[in-house]
Structures are given as C-alpha cells and as structure tokens.
Amino acid sequence: TLKEKPVSELATGPLLGQDTIRRGALSIGLSLVAVLGFMIFYYRFAGVLASFAMLTNLVLVVAVMILIKAAFTLPGLAGVVLTVGMAVDANVLIYERIREELDRHATLRMAIRNGFARATVTIIDANLTTVITGIVLYIIGSDQVKGFAVTLILGVVLSMFTAVYCSRAVFEIAEKRRWLTKIKMARIPLGGTIDFIGQSRVARALSVIVILVGLVAVVGRGRGLLDIDFTGGVSIQVVFNQDQDIEEIRTTLTARNDVFDDLAVSEVSYPGEPPRRRYVINTSSPDDNEDADEFLGKVKATLQDVFGERLVHHSMTISGGPPDDAGLTSEAPSKPDPAASSLHRGDLPPENLLAAANPSTLLPTQAAVSAAPDQPQPAPENAQGEEAPGDAEAKSRAETADQAKPPEQAKPADQAAPNGQPGEAPKGVEAVTWTVDFGENKMTYATLEQEIQAQIKPIAAGGYFEMTNPEYAKDLDPDRSHSKWTVSLYLPADQGRQVLDGVKASVEATPVFPSSNTIGGSVATDTQWRAAVALLASLFALVVYIWIRFERVMFGVAAVIALVHDVLITLGAVAISAWLAPLLGFALVDEFKISLSVLAAFLALIGYSLNDTIVVFDRIREIRGKSPYLTPHLINTSINQTLARTIITSFTTLIVVVILYALGGQGIRAFAFSLIVGVLVGTYSSIFIAAPTLLWIAQAPPPRDGQAR
C-alpha cells in the first residue's frame, strides 16, 4: 500500500544535472584518451586493436542502454568510466599470452591462436565474478545505484565479446593477408624471480596493522561514518552570495545540534562560479521516527535562520497584465508559442493546466467542446464575473470549456486541473495574463502552483488560474524547472497583481536550495539490512563459483579471505578520511561516509580484486597440472608469470578512477576514493594475501627422501 507521504525524496536542480552530464562526459573523454594512448604506446599494433575494441564496447554499452530505455544516473556514468578501465583487462590477458607464445618461438599464427584460446578461459572466469557482484548490486541497490550495476554488467559482458571475438577476427584476417608479419610490444623488466612467498610474512603483519588502525577509526567515528542512506536524514545543497569558510560553517551548524545531530559539510564547485560559495550539508535525523519531509523543512528553516541574507535567494519579476494599465505592465504579455501547441500529441494533456485555490471547489466537466483552429474564442458575456442566473447547465459548461481550452484541440476532462481533479474556469470572468520570470534560479510547476494557491485563498477563495510554459507542455515533467511561466488569473487586474506580489514576496524570502535528498528512518533501516545481505550474498556466491570452477574449496576460501582483507582496509580508509581531510584537503580528501554509492564501490572492488586473484589462481592450476600439491616455487612462478598483466591492468584502471576522483565532482568523490584504495589494495592482496593463503591451506607435499618425517 502506498503511503500518503513519501519516505524518501530526491530533488535535483537543473544546474546540478548539467554539471553531472558535463563532468561525466569529461571524465569518460579523458579516460579514453589516457587509456587508449597508453595501450597504443605499449602494445603498438595490438594496442590499436585494443583501442578499437574498447571504443566498440563503449558504443555498444550506450546502444544497449538506449535500447532498454535505461537512463544514465551519476553512478551509471561512473560505471561507464570504470568500464573503460576494466575493458582493457581482457585485451591485456590475451596480449601477454601471445607474448609468452612468441617467447617460446611459436609462429605468429600459432601464437595468436594459442594466446586467444588460453586467455579466453581466464577472461570468462574473471569477468563472471564481476557480473555476479553486479547482479547482487542491482537486486539490492537504489534506482541510482542500479544504474551503476547495469552499466557495469553491460560493460563487462560486452568487453568479453569485443576482446575475444572482434579482436581475434581482426588479428586472424591481418595475419592471413600478411598485413601483420610481426607483433612488437614493449616489456616491463621484471626479472621473473621475485620471491613473493618469502615476503608474505612481512606483508601479513603490515596488513594486520593497517586493518587494526582502520577498525579503530571506524569505532571512533561510530554512527557518523554512515551517510543518510543508512541512518536517514537530509542532504542539501546551499549557495552563499559571499565567500564562506568551511570550518566556520561547520562550527556554526554544530552549535545547532538539535537539528544537525551528525554533520558533514563539503564544498562543491561549478565552472564559472566563484569558489567557497556552494556547499553540501549532510545531517542524520536525530529521531528515527521523524517524518522525512518535516525534517527537511526544519533543516531549511534552520539554515535560513542561521545564515539569513548570506544565502542566495530566489528572485522574481512580474510583467504583463492588462494592456491599458501602464502601472502594472513593463512589457507585452507573453503568450505561448503557437507552434508549441501544435506539436502536442493527442494522448497528452494540453499545455494550459487549470488550477484552483481550493481543489474541492472544482466542478466536474462532463463534456469538452472542440473549436476549429482558426475560429476565434467566444467573448464572455459578463466581464464583471457575475454569472447569469437561469442559464442551462449544458450551455454553461460548453461556454466554460470553450474559454478554458486551447483552440487547437479538446482538453481531456480528466486532465484539466491539478491534483487529478477535473475542473472548469468560472463563466463570465475574463483571465488576465501575466509573465513571471525567476531568472537562473528556475521554478517547478508544483512549487509555483503551491505559492499561487497560498496567496490566492485570502483574496478570492474560489479564484482560478492557469500556468503555461511551452517547454513544460512538451514533457509534462513535474520536477523540471523553468525560468518563465505565463500565469492567467481569473481575477480583476488589481487582485491578480496583489496575488503575484504576494508570491514575489514569498519567493524572494526563500533561499535557493539547488538540490536536496531526504531519506526516512524506515528506508535507512531497510538499506542497512539490504547492504549486509548484499555483501554476504556476494561473498557466498563467489566462494561457491570458485569452488565449482577450481574443483577445490580451498581456492574459494583463500579468495574470500583476500576479499575480506580488501573490504576492511578500504572501510578503514574511508573512516580515516575524517582525520586526513584537514591535512590532505588539497588532494580533495574529504570527510567521506559510507553511502549506497560507496557500497557499490565496495562490491565493484570485490569483483575487481577477485578478477586479479582468479588470474593468478588460473595460472597456478595450469602449472600444477595433475599434481595434488602446491609448493612455494609453484606459487612464485605463477605470480611472476602474471605480474606484467597485473601491473598493466591495475595501472589503466587506476588512471580511470583517479580521473573520476579528480573530475567527477563531489557527488561521486567518495565512490572514486573507495575505488582508488580498492584497486591498490586488491592488486596487493592478489599477490601477497590470496596466493600465500592458498599455499597455507593446501595439503603440504610429502617430505623428500632423506628429509625427517
């Protein structure tokens, strides 16, 4: 059953949406340039093919998103950026396998064939684990996080197609036609004899220390480590008209702990806007049972009370009105563009949506009469607003419908008024048309409607009005803001001006809050439960998959130990950020919190880290053959043989997430920070934690002859 009041609500201003698109496009573009440039430099001709495959992958992801009519959310754009880095991995695995075949003096044709054949198994194993975490994320995530899961799954699946099928087809055609006679690649001078098992004790001790420090930080931050996704509360963006010091804002709001019980403040910057003027304020609700919408109103009122005129306020100018009243008219009345009206589909409501100060006074419209496009509207018989008694009801309703609808088409009766109630304009009252302009701080239909209703009730309780905007009529999006609205008031001119003056006074006393997000306590509690289930379900599913794939449970246990290690260190890094922010503010480190987007980053790093680990495990299985035993030499050999691939994949992925961290904006920074830590820790754990743990769990080989038993 739907509740009357929403338990969570997200409002995003147009400037924030435009900035998200701009930052997302910039991050994707720079990531492509950086990754493609590196691949071409390192792999030469093969790098060109990898670049072609990556671009094809990106085009296919966008095409499928359009096909399934999925919208790109901010985390969804982050998923596309991350896909750019992770799509390289399949190509790197193939090319490093081809290099090994060439080092064994295989012919070019056999090197290509064996390289693709042997790498394909590893590619499928590694990428399926990422798909598993993506599916879990889609099941438990919010709408925005689901956008990340969709793009991640699509990117990984399509990257396997472009790398394994498309690249192989081009390679084989080029080799058979003798366009390709030699493959040249750069090489990382690693030596191939590093004793990783010998260094594993030091690595384990270091990991234990880092994990303990992180857990202390987690306990130290307590509930403050969780974002409003898990605690309930408000996230709101404020804009100041002068530069403000972030510490002063924190100090001022902390003093109001009756509202800002758990406070986090971070700066936001937009192109062309002076710095230190726009901030995002997050606070948890002190009372878990408090209504989310009421708490948002309390936060807004407190911010207005504390900062007052320092906040940027809405502005509103009024023009139009009766043409013979010079005192009320500053420019000609703004009329809707006739072309816009003619573009309406028959199944959509008209652009003139009739509203009333009191919806209960609206009369049901049983019929709507359509006029020819070139036929003039009938003039009202009584300009003073007095209804002629004794008129037939049908005639009255027909005249009313003729006045209320656009001449191009009939107005559906069930869509003529707001709040889902049919209605009609009063007979005999001529509308006076005004234009209200809100400048760059635009206004939504719903907000302006509420303001007019509040002002019209004391003046004319049964007064009617229409609000028109051609752009609004095209999409009928109630949350979309517009600068200008045409308002037709069925009131005398002086009363209409009085109503709009009241709206102007109310609007200009209201600060601009470009975006806000409210989450109720029940939603937050449900999110906590779903997050815990998601992590446990992911780990369980991955253990089962690896157990089945490698036919030994020890591989799954070793992988999960490494994953828990990665999650704990990344969690600790997020917790420690509160103490690092004053020292590393220049590096954009902020007081990060665990939100749904950060949870998405945790699940993504689980998939990424396991990807690395499976590559090493696959090589261990290949070298071991049918032997039931593992030895330190076998583990070291496997890690050394896959080390070049590990470094290259980690480097390209790190390039992408660093670009996302630097340019993605405040809304995605905690997500990108978690991924940066996760990529570094995941690479480290696949070498120093997962493989040594596998050796420790595995059955030790029997002692050789001559050794003590």
XYZ file of C-alpha atoms in Angstrom:
709
model
C 0.000 0.000 0.000
C 1.362 3.411 -0.948
C 1.770 5.894 1.877
C 0.404 9.411 1.518
C 3.819 10.952 2.238
C 6.969 9.666 0.504
C 9.515 8.043 2.824
C 12.380 9.384 0.709
C 12.643 12.132 -1.864
C 15.390 13.366 -4.186
C 15.261 16.819 -5.796
C 17.967 17.907 -8.232
C 18.289 21.377 -9.707
C 18.958 21.926 -13.422
C 22.443 23.325 -12.801
C 23.424 20.182 -10.908
C 22.087 17.975 -13.704
C 24.001 19.909 -16.357
C 27.172 19.738 -14.271
C 26.762 15.976 -13.832
C 26.480 15.496 -17.585
C 29.462 17.765 -18.232
C 31.672 16.104 -15.647
C 30.630 12.630 -16.761
C 31.410 13.382 -20.402
C 34.745 14.972 -19.466
C 35.733 12.004 -17.288
C 34.830 9.494 -19.995
C 36.673 11.500 -22.653
C 39.879 11.936 -20.665
C 39.805 8.312 -19.511
C 39.539 7.145 -23.105
C 42.387 9.380 -24.250
C 44.659 8.279 -21.384
C 43.941 4.549 -21.612
C 43.964 4.384 -25.407
C 47.171 6.393 -25.533
C 48.879 4.021 -23.107
C 47.668 0.897 -24.925
C 48.867 2.174 -28.306
C 52.227 3.183 -26.835
C 52.775 -0.129 -25.025
C 51.275 -2.669 -27.447
C 51.728 -0.853 -30.802
C 49.532 -2.568 -33.439
C 47.841 -4.745 -30.824
C 47.163 -1.587 -28.828
C 45.384 -0.055 -31.822
C 43.142 -3.128 -31.984
C 42.526 -2.912 -28.240
C 41.538 0.735 -28.677
C 39.145 -0.213 -31.461
C 37.637 -2.936 -29.258
C 37.284 -0.529 -26.345
C 35.524 2.122 -28.446
C 33.237 -0.565 -29.863
C 32.488 -1.696 -26.322
C 31.587 1.855 -25.275
C 29.307 2.349 -28.285
C 27.571 -0.973 -27.613
C 27.001 -0.082 -23.945
C 25.354 3.209 -24.906
C 23.334 1.487 -27.652
C 22.006 -1.181 -25.290
C 21.170 1.473 -22.675
C 19.128 3.295 -25.316
C 17.529 0.041 -26.480
C 16.330 -0.892 -22.998
C 15.407 2.759 -22.296
C 17.664 2.948 -19.238
C 18.649 6.403 -18.013
C 22.222 7.334 -17.133
C 22.440 8.227 -13.450
C 25.546 9.737 -11.855
C 26.710 6.295 -10.616
C 25.761 4.953 -14.050
C 28.166 7.370 -15.716
C 30.774 6.253 -13.180
C 30.102 2.676 -14.271
C 30.803 3.651 -17.876
C 34.069 5.301 -16.832
C 35.065 2.231 -14.813
C 34.194 0.018 -17.777
C 36.765 1.895 -19.851
C 39.489 0.797 -17.440
C 38.271 -2.741 -16.831
C 37.653 -3.454 -20.534
C 41.412 -3.272 -21.059
C 41.969 -6.329 -18.878
C 40.738 -8.884 -21.414
C 42.979 -7.434 -24.118
C 45.975 -7.355 -21.777
C 45.446 -11.015 -20.815
C 45.355 -12.012 -24.486
C 48.387 -9.969 -25.499
C 50.519 -11.183 -22.607
C 49.615 -14.763 -23.562
C 50.616 -14.051 -27.171
C 53.903 -12.629 -25.891
C 54.579 -15.828 -23.928
C 53.891 -17.931 -27.025
C 56.246 -15.801 -29.105
C 58.916 -16.075 -26.394
C 58.631 -19.855 -26.819
C 59.398 -19.315 -30.540
C 55.927 -20.204 -31.778
C 54.921 -18.992 -35.231
C 52.804 -15.842 -35.390
C 49.684 -17.777 -36.398
C 50.086 -20.310 -33.578
C 50.909 -17.549 -31.080
C 47.679 -15.739 -31.951
C 45.620 -18.939 -31.853
C 47.069 -20.236 -28.571
C 47.096 -16.800 -26.971
C 43.385 -16.285 -27.541
C 42.489 -19.892 -26.664
C 44.349 -19.962 -23.345
C 43.354 -16.462 -22.280
C 39.652 -16.925 -23.027
C 39.094 -19.326 -20.113
C 40.712 -16.907 -17.680
C 38.767 -13.961 -19.125
C 35.441 -15.729 -18.649
C 36.313 -16.838 -15.108
C 37.481 -13.382 -14.064
C 34.638 -11.390 -15.620
C 31.843 -13.664 -14.433
C 32.748 -12.821 -10.843
C 32.246 -9.125 -11.630
C 28.901 -9.954 -13.241
C 27.849 -11.815 -10.071
C 28.579 -8.796 -7.869
C 26.813 -6.554 -10.390
C 23.677 -8.700 -10.254
C 23.654 -8.612 -6.447
C 24.129 -4.844 -6.575
C 21.214 -4.468 -8.984
C 18.942 -6.523 -6.728
C 19.616 -4.549 -3.540
C 20.517 -1.112 -4.881
C 18.512 2.087 -5.141
C 17.467 3.387 -8.551
C 20.667 5.391 -8.929
C 22.925 2.530 -7.831
C 21.086 0.192 -10.187
C 22.283 2.472 -12.965
C 25.855 1.687 -11.953
C 25.107 -2.045 -11.826
C 23.534 -2.026 -15.296
C 26.432 -0.186 -16.953
C 28.984 -2.346 -15.116
C 27.333 -5.612 -16.184
C 26.870 -4.438 -19.758
C 30.432 -3.155 -19.935
C 31.971 -6.375 -18.643
C 29.852 -8.689 -20.818
C 30.342 -6.636 -23.973
C 34.079 -6.265 -23.307
C 34.385 -10.054 -23.449
C 32.662 -10.004 -26.839
C 34.778 -7.202 -28.295
C 38.086 -8.513 -26.920
C 37.628 -12.225 -27.608
C 35.613 -12.166 -30.832
C 36.176 -8.822 -32.579
C 39.892 -8.526 -31.812
C 40.552 -12.138 -32.775
C 38.776 -11.710 -36.112
C 40.899 -8.666 -36.965
C 44.113 -10.417 -35.835
C 43.462 -13.508 -37.954
C 42.472 -11.504 -41.042
C 45.553 -9.305 -40.735
C 47.837 -12.340 -40.323
C 46.341 -14.345 -43.195
C 46.523 -11.400 -45.584
C 50.121 -10.759 -44.482
C 49.282 -7.288 -43.254
C 50.759 -8.423 -39.950
C 54.056 -10.297 -40.022
C 55.458 -9.397 -36.623
C 53.999 -8.262 -33.311
C 56.066 -5.750 -31.388
C 55.298 -4.898 -27.785
C 57.004 -3.007 -25.002
C 58.108 -5.024 -21.987
C 58.279 -4.365 -18.263
C 61.708 -5.519 -16.988
C 60.626 -7.620 -14.003
C 63.240 -10.374 -13.969
C 60.698 -13.089 -13.141
C 62.418 -14.356 -9.973
C 60.786 -12.333 -7.179
C 60.211 -14.387 -4.007
C 56.704 -13.269 -3.064
C 56.110 -16.151 -0.659
C 59.272 -15.250 1.232
C 57.937 -11.711 1.745
C 54.426 -12.801 2.685
C 55.059 -12.782 6.457
C 56.050 -9.127 6.398
C 53.055 -8.388 4.172
C 50.656 -10.147 6.537
C 51.991 -8.238 9.542
C 51.615 -4.951 7.665
C 48.057 -5.843 6.676
C 47.095 -6.682 10.268
C 48.423 -3.312 11.488
C 46.592 -1.362 8.775
C 43.341 -3.244 9.411
C 43.537 -2.617 13.173
C 44.174 1.108 12.673
C 41.232 1.252 10.283
C 38.916 -0.549 12.691
C 39.871 1.874 15.469
C 38.934 4.731 13.124
C 35.624 3.011 12.338
C 34.806 2.722 16.045
C 35.941 6.309 16.594
C 33.554 7.703 14.009
C 30.688 5.487 15.136
C 27.332 6.364 13.595
C 28.933 9.365 11.916
C 30.634 7.032 9.448
C 27.272 6.196 7.862
C 25.658 8.506 5.340
C 21.953 9.303 5.375
C 21.318 6.289 3.121
C 21.852 4.140 6.232
C 20.772 6.494 9.034
C 18.004 8.573 7.494
C 18.255 12.330 7.256
C 18.842 15.160 4.822
C 21.476 16.089 2.266
C 21.005 19.635 0.987
C 22.999 21.993 -1.204
C 23.252 25.670 -0.205
C 24.615 28.669 -2.112
C 26.106 31.769 -0.458
C 26.370 35.214 -2.018
C 29.828 35.721 -0.478
C 32.857 33.523 0.166
C 32.414 31.338 3.255
C 34.968 29.398 5.274
C 34.011 25.745 5.539
C 35.207 25.483 9.145
C 33.070 28.458 10.119
C 30.049 26.755 8.545
C 30.785 23.552 10.473
C 31.210 25.434 13.752
C 28.041 27.465 13.260
C 25.873 24.468 12.426
C 27.395 22.187 15.064
C 26.085 24.616 17.678
C 22.570 23.786 16.465
C 22.845 20.123 17.436
C 19.082 19.918 17.929
C 18.861 19.745 14.131
C 22.391 18.981 12.945
C 22.987 15.993 15.171
C 25.533 14.387 12.846
C 27.022 16.959 10.489
C 29.177 16.718 7.377
C 29.970 19.731 5.176
C 31.776 19.586 1.837
C 32.466 22.208 -0.817
C 31.114 21.969 -4.362
C 32.491 23.923 -7.304
C 30.910 24.660 -10.678
C 32.609 26.160 -13.743
C 32.318 29.936 -13.904
C 31.223 30.189 -10.273
C 33.456 31.721 -7.570
C 34.870 29.138 -5.134
C 33.816 28.754 -1.499
C 30.191 29.660 -2.151
C 28.427 26.345 -2.748
C 28.357 23.595 -0.115
C 26.609 20.288 0.519
C 25.389 19.752 4.081
C 24.546 16.245 5.291
C 22.901 15.520 8.614
C 21.227 12.483 10.106
C 17.794 12.739 11.629
C 18.038 12.824 15.468
C 14.710 10.993 15.689
C 14.406 7.843 13.589
C 10.613 8.151 13.657
C 10.512 11.756 12.430
C 8.815 12.386 9.100
C 11.466 12.917 6.411
C 9.643 15.813 4.747
C 9.100 17.593 8.052
C 12.765 17.195 8.951
C 13.777 18.681 5.578
C 11.594 21.697 6.322
C 13.214 22.022 9.743
C 16.707 21.901 8.193
C 15.811 24.562 5.614
C 14.294 26.812 8.277
C 17.367 26.437 10.490
C 19.734 27.240 7.624
C 17.704 30.337 6.785
C 17.662 31.368 10.438
C 21.417 30.849 10.910
C 22.757 32.318 7.676
C 19.940 34.686 6.694
C 20.873 37.145 3.964
C 24.189 35.423 3.342
C 22.277 32.793 1.376
C 21.354 33.360 -2.260
C 17.591 33.898 -2.521
C 15.165 33.422 -5.379
C 14.264 36.444 -7.500
C 11.052 37.079 -9.410
C 9.976 39.752 -11.873
C 6.384 40.342 -12.952
C 5.334 41.636 -16.350
C 2.208 41.680 -18.472
C -1.212 42.286 -17.022
C -3.988 44.414 -18.532
C -2.644 46.338 -21.549
C -4.368 49.580 -20.558
C -2.693 49.656 -17.112
C 0.744 51.199 -17.534
C 1.499 50.895 -13.879
C 1.268 47.125 -14.000
C 2.791 46.426 -17.385
C 6.507 46.543 -18.132
C 6.387 44.545 -21.339
C 3.858 42.933 -23.638
C 2.113 39.901 -22.216
C 3.951 36.714 -23.018
C 1.869 34.247 -24.981
C 2.637 30.592 -25.584
C 4.268 29.850 -28.875
C 1.503 28.599 -31.184
C 3.988 26.213 -32.752
C 4.490 24.553 -29.395
C 0.766 23.950 -29.020
C 0.516 22.444 -32.449
C 3.149 19.870 -31.521
C 1.011 18.230 -28.840
C 0.145 14.575 -29.163
C -3.484 13.719 -28.773
C -2.780 11.429 -25.826
C -1.123 14.200 -23.762
C -2.842 16.914 -21.716
C -2.758 20.453 -23.096
C -0.175 22.982 -22.022
C -2.765 25.051 -20.121
C -3.318 23.148 -16.895
C -6.213 24.668 -14.981
C -5.654 25.149 -11.255
C -7.780 26.426 -8.389
C -7.090 27.873 -4.985
C -9.348 25.276 -3.428
C -9.413 21.987 -5.399
C -12.639 20.972 -3.690
C -14.466 23.824 -5.463
C -13.661 22.442 -8.921
C -16.712 21.377 -10.855
C -16.797 18.131 -12.846
C -16.595 18.621 -16.581
C -18.752 16.116 -18.405
C -18.020 17.335 -21.912
C -15.404 19.373 -23.708
C -16.228 21.189 -26.903
C -13.591 21.460 -29.599
C -13.242 24.627 -31.653
C -11.711 24.935 -35.095
C -8.108 26.201 -35.079
C -8.991 29.370 -36.948
C -12.217 30.071 -35.043
C -11.987 32.950 -32.529
C -12.755 32.247 -28.898
C -16.199 33.411 -27.730
C -16.050 36.502 -25.549
C -17.583 36.216 -22.079
C -20.972 37.866 -21.800
C -20.392 39.236 -18.340
C -16.988 40.854 -17.895
C -17.662 41.632 -14.239
C -17.557 37.985 -13.225
C -21.286 37.690 -12.376
C -22.872 34.502 -13.532
C -26.150 34.969 -15.376
C -28.839 33.075 -13.492
C -31.080 30.630 -15.234
C -28.632 29.526 -17.923
C -28.982 25.946 -18.986
C -26.336 23.722 -17.455
C -25.200 22.327 -20.788
C -24.753 25.809 -22.251
C -22.822 26.958 -19.181
C -20.465 24.033 -19.362
C -19.939 24.409 -23.094
C -19.058 28.096 -22.703
C -16.738 27.308 -19.841
C -14.968 24.587 -21.792
C -14.562 26.938 -24.765
C -12.867 29.515 -22.548
C -10.618 27.083 -20.710
C -9.157 25.041 -23.561
C -6.686 25.948 -26.317
C -8.426 26.346 -29.660
C -6.336 23.673 -31.364
C -7.820 20.665 -29.617
C -10.233 19.491 -26.995
C -8.998 19.321 -23.437
C -9.449 15.919 -21.782
C -11.776 16.417 -18.856
C -9.817 14.145 -16.540
C -6.622 16.158 -17.028
C -7.914 19.709 -16.925
C -6.918 20.538 -13.374
C -4.117 19.743 -10.952
C -4.339 17.172 -8.206
C -6.021 14.794 -10.636
C -9.431 16.538 -10.418
C -11.402 17.722 -13.445
C -12.472 21.348 -13.466
C -13.523 24.381 -15.464
C -12.941 28.136 -15.384
C -15.710 30.328 -13.932
C -18.179 31.561 -16.516
C -18.194 35.278 -17.199
C -14.722 36.038 -15.784
C -12.026 37.147 -18.202
C -8.486 35.961 -17.477
C -5.672 38.499 -17.091
C -2.367 37.126 -18.344
C 0.946 37.783 -16.565
C 4.501 36.595 -17.090
C 6.701 35.731 -14.107
C 10.455 35.331 -14.578
C 12.670 33.615 -11.987
C 15.993 34.117 -13.784
C 18.692 31.487 -13.362
C 17.085 30.016 -10.236
C 14.206 28.334 -12.033
C 10.893 27.225 -10.560
C 8.983 23.963 -10.915
C 5.296 23.765 -11.781
C 4.391 22.230 -8.415
C 6.232 24.858 -6.361
C 4.761 27.813 -8.253
C 1.297 26.272 -8.060
C 1.576 25.969 -4.270
C 2.775 29.563 -3.944
C -0.113 30.940 -6.024
C -2.668 28.822 -4.174
C -1.364 30.092 -0.834
C -1.676 33.741 -1.941
C -4.999 33.497 -3.785
C -7.007 31.935 -0.952
C -7.190 35.058 1.287
C -8.081 37.250 -1.705
C -10.508 35.080 -3.671
C -11.135 31.664 -2.169
C -12.647 30.324 -5.376
C -10.212 32.002 -7.732
C -8.917 30.093 -10.744
C -5.628 30.336 -12.573
C -3.744 28.731 -15.437
C 0.020 28.181 -15.708
C 1.587 27.847 -19.144
C 5.051 27.037 -20.446
C 5.676 25.531 -23.908
C 8.687 23.526 -22.701
C 6.718 22.096 -19.788
C 3.932 21.128 -22.188
C 6.373 19.030 -24.222
C 7.398 16.621 -21.463
C 4.993 17.326 -18.556
C 7.789 16.609 -16.092
C 6.590 17.984 -12.729
C 10.141 18.112 -11.377
C 11.609 20.086 -14.261
C 12.270 23.756 -13.550
C 11.697 26.655 -15.937
C 12.711 30.312 -15.815
C 9.487 31.796 -17.190
C 5.860 30.909 -16.620
C 2.757 32.513 -18.103
C 0.075 32.828 -15.409
C -3.544 33.576 -16.330
C -5.572 34.684 -13.305
C -9.375 34.715 -13.478
C -9.478 37.754 -11.200
C -9.699 41.517 -11.600
C -6.336 43.043 -12.505
C -5.738 44.660 -9.106
C -6.435 41.412 -7.264
C -4.258 39.484 -9.716
C -1.400 41.885 -9.120
C -1.912 41.540 -5.381
C -1.678 37.760 -5.671
C 1.534 37.877 -7.699
C 3.076 40.493 -5.401
C 2.433 38.107 -2.536
C 4.050 35.276 -4.484
C 7.029 37.525 -5.244
C 7.469 38.449 -1.569
C 7.240 34.807 -0.509
C 9.604 33.566 -3.223
C 12.237 36.249 -2.648
C 12.241 35.439 1.065
C 13.099 31.819 0.241
C 16.771 30.771 -0.103
C 17.877 28.786 -3.123
C 18.482 25.114 -2.343
C 19.582 23.658 -5.723
C 19.257 20.042 -4.622
C 18.090 18.056 -1.634
C 17.769 14.419 -0.667
C 15.626 13.164 2.185
C 15.556 9.595 3.454
C 13.224 8.345 6.161
C 14.271 6.139 9.049
C 12.369 3.109 7.752
C 14.132 3.325 4.397
C 17.509 3.683 6.118
C 16.893 0.625 8.297
C 15.886 -1.371 5.239
C 19.016 -0.165 3.425
C 21.261 -1.348 6.276
C 19.714 -4.799 6.116
C 19.984 -4.976 2.342
C 23.615 -3.816 2.401
C 24.603 -6.555 4.843
C 22.732 -9.145 2.785
C 24.403 -7.881 -0.397
C 27.924 -8.243 0.974
C 27.274 -11.675 2.469
C 25.423 -12.891 -0.627
C 28.244 -11.681 -2.875
C 30.917 -13.420 -0.829
C 28.892 -16.640 -0.622
C 28.118 -16.676 -4.362
C 31.760 -16.055 -5.226
C 33.007 -18.826 -2.916
C 30.566 -21.274 -4.493
C 31.516 -20.232 -8.023
C 35.261 -20.512 -7.398
C 34.773 -23.800 -5.551
C 32.919 -25.258 -8.540
C 35.238 -23.728 -11.121
C 38.510 -24.837 -9.484
C 37.053 -28.046 -8.009
C 38.630 -27.345 -4.613
C 37.015 -25.353 -1.804
C 40.429 -24.071 -0.671
C 40.544 -21.752 -3.706
C 37.246 -20.171 -2.665
C 38.272 -19.807 0.981
C 41.607 -18.195 0.051
C 39.855 -15.773 -2.313
C 37.284 -14.738 0.298
C 39.974 -14.148 2.942
C 41.660 -11.781 0.482
C 38.335 -10.074 -0.250
C 37.559 -9.545 3.440
C 41.071 -8.113 3.786
C 40.370 -5.661 0.929
C 36.983 -4.567 2.267
C 38.331 -3.978 5.792
C 41.254 -1.872 4.582
C 39.026 0.183 2.264
C 36.484 0.640 5.063
C 39.281 1.835 7.335
C 40.493 4.273 4.677
C 37.009 5.796 4.413
C 36.883 6.125 8.214
C 40.369 7.673 8.463
C 39.455 10.271 5.822
C 37.818 12.364 8.565
C 41.235 12.918 10.160
C 43.081 13.215 6.852
C 40.742 15.846 5.379
C 42.364 18.866 7.119
C 45.833 17.669 6.051
C 45.017 16.460 2.537
C 42.308 18.894 1.546
C 44.449 19.959 -1.418
C 44.133 16.366 -2.678
C 40.313 16.635 -2.442
C 40.192 14.291 0.565
C 37.015 14.990 2.500
C 35.147 13.511 5.444
C 33.821 10.593 3.417
C 30.934 8.448 4.611
C 29.506 5.046 3.769
C 26.637 5.645 1.358
C 24.929 3.419 -1.189
C 27.379 4.625 -3.838
C 30.304 3.683 -1.576
C 28.682 0.284 -1.022
C 28.565 -0.017 -4.812
C 32.289 0.762 -4.857
C 32.905 -1.984 -2.274
C 31.064 -4.525 -4.398
C 32.888 -3.325 -7.513
C 36.261 -3.693 -5.805
C 35.244 -7.193 -4.653
C 34.719 -8.090 -8.291
C 37.913 -6.354 -9.382
C 40.084 -7.893 -6.659
C 38.683 -11.335 -7.376
C 39.400 -10.746 -11.057
C 43.082 -10.298 -10.197
C 43.076 -13.284 -7.862
C 41.459 -15.616 -10.391
C 44.111 -14.755 -12.989
C 46.793 -15.924 -10.540
C 44.755 -18.980 -9.495
C 44.226 -19.978 -13.139
C 47.967 -19.884 -13.730
C 48.570 -21.915 -10.553
C 46.107 -24.542 -11.765
C 47.731 -24.616 -15.202
C 51.284 -25.030 -13.895
C 50.301 -27.532 -11.209
C 48.648 -29.824 -13.739
C 47.514 -33.049 -12.101
C 49.723 -32.707 -9.053
C 47.684 -32.597 -5.819
C 50.282 -30.428 -4.072
C 51.249 -26.768 -4.082
C 54.778 -25.544 -3.398
C 56.252 -22.088 -2.752
C 58.175 -22.361 -6.023
C 54.984 -23.091 -7.974
C 53.186 -20.118 -6.368
C 56.119 -17.762 -7.039
C 56.344 -18.893 -10.663
C 52.629 -18.316 -11.215
C 52.694 -14.836 -9.691
C 55.794 -13.820 -11.660
C 54.305 -15.013 -14.947
C 51.128 -12.967 -14.439
C 52.784 -9.950 -12.810
C 53.050 -7.889 -16.016
C 49.339 -8.317 -16.676
C 48.528 -7.419 -13.059
C 50.581 -4.221 -13.191
C 49.220 -3.065 -16.569
C 45.574 -3.739 -15.707
C 45.903 -2.071 -12.309
C 47.658 0.914 -13.881
C 44.989 1.504 -16.538
C 42.154 1.062 -14.040
C 43.903 3.403 -11.619
C 44.206 6.046 -14.356
C 40.459 5.902 -14.861
C 39.435 6.083 -11.201
C 41.904 8.910 -10.475
C 40.391 10.926 -13.342
C 36.931 10.137 -11.972
C 38.054 11.220 -8.490
C 39.530 14.499 -9.714
C 36.876 15.496 -12.247
C 33.743 13.544 -11.362
C 32.524 16.067 -8.817
C 31.602 15.979 -5.160
C 28.691 13.591 -5.657
C 30.944 10.764 -6.886
C 34.160 11.532 -4.995
C 33.633 9.126 -2.083
C 32.855 6.401 -4.620
C 36.041 7.136 -6.586
C 38.140 7.388 -3.404
C 36.966 3.928 -2.347
C 37.824 2.537 -5.773
C 41.324 4.056 -5.734
C 42.038 2.403 -2.401
C 40.322 -0.783 -3.571
C 42.352 -1.088 -6.788
C 45.646 -0.638 -4.926
C 44.696 -2.999 -2.102
C 43.143 -5.548 -4.471
C 46.321 -5.725 -6.537
C 48.396 -6.119 -3.381
C 46.145 -8.811 -1.884
C 46.050 -10.982 -5.014
C 49.842 -11.276 -4.745
C 50.637 -11.172 -1.024
C 47.419 -12.429 0.619
C 45.381 -14.718 -1.649
C 48.170 -16.857 -3.118
C 50.113 -17.324 0.175
C 46.826 -18.139 1.954
C 46.107 -20.774 -0.679
C 49.530 -22.301 -0.019
C 48.891 -22.256 3.728
C 45.505 -24.017 3.370
C 46.634 -26.556 0.771
C 47.908 -30.009 1.607
C 51.668 -29.961 2.079
C 53.678 -32.287 -0.185
C 55.282 -35.340 1.446
C 58.915 -34.844 2.521
C 61.549 -35.900 0.051
C 63.793 -38.882 0.659
C 66.396 -38.087 3.245
C 64.264 -35.454 4.998
C 62.976 -36.042 8.506
C 59.448 -37.291 8.663
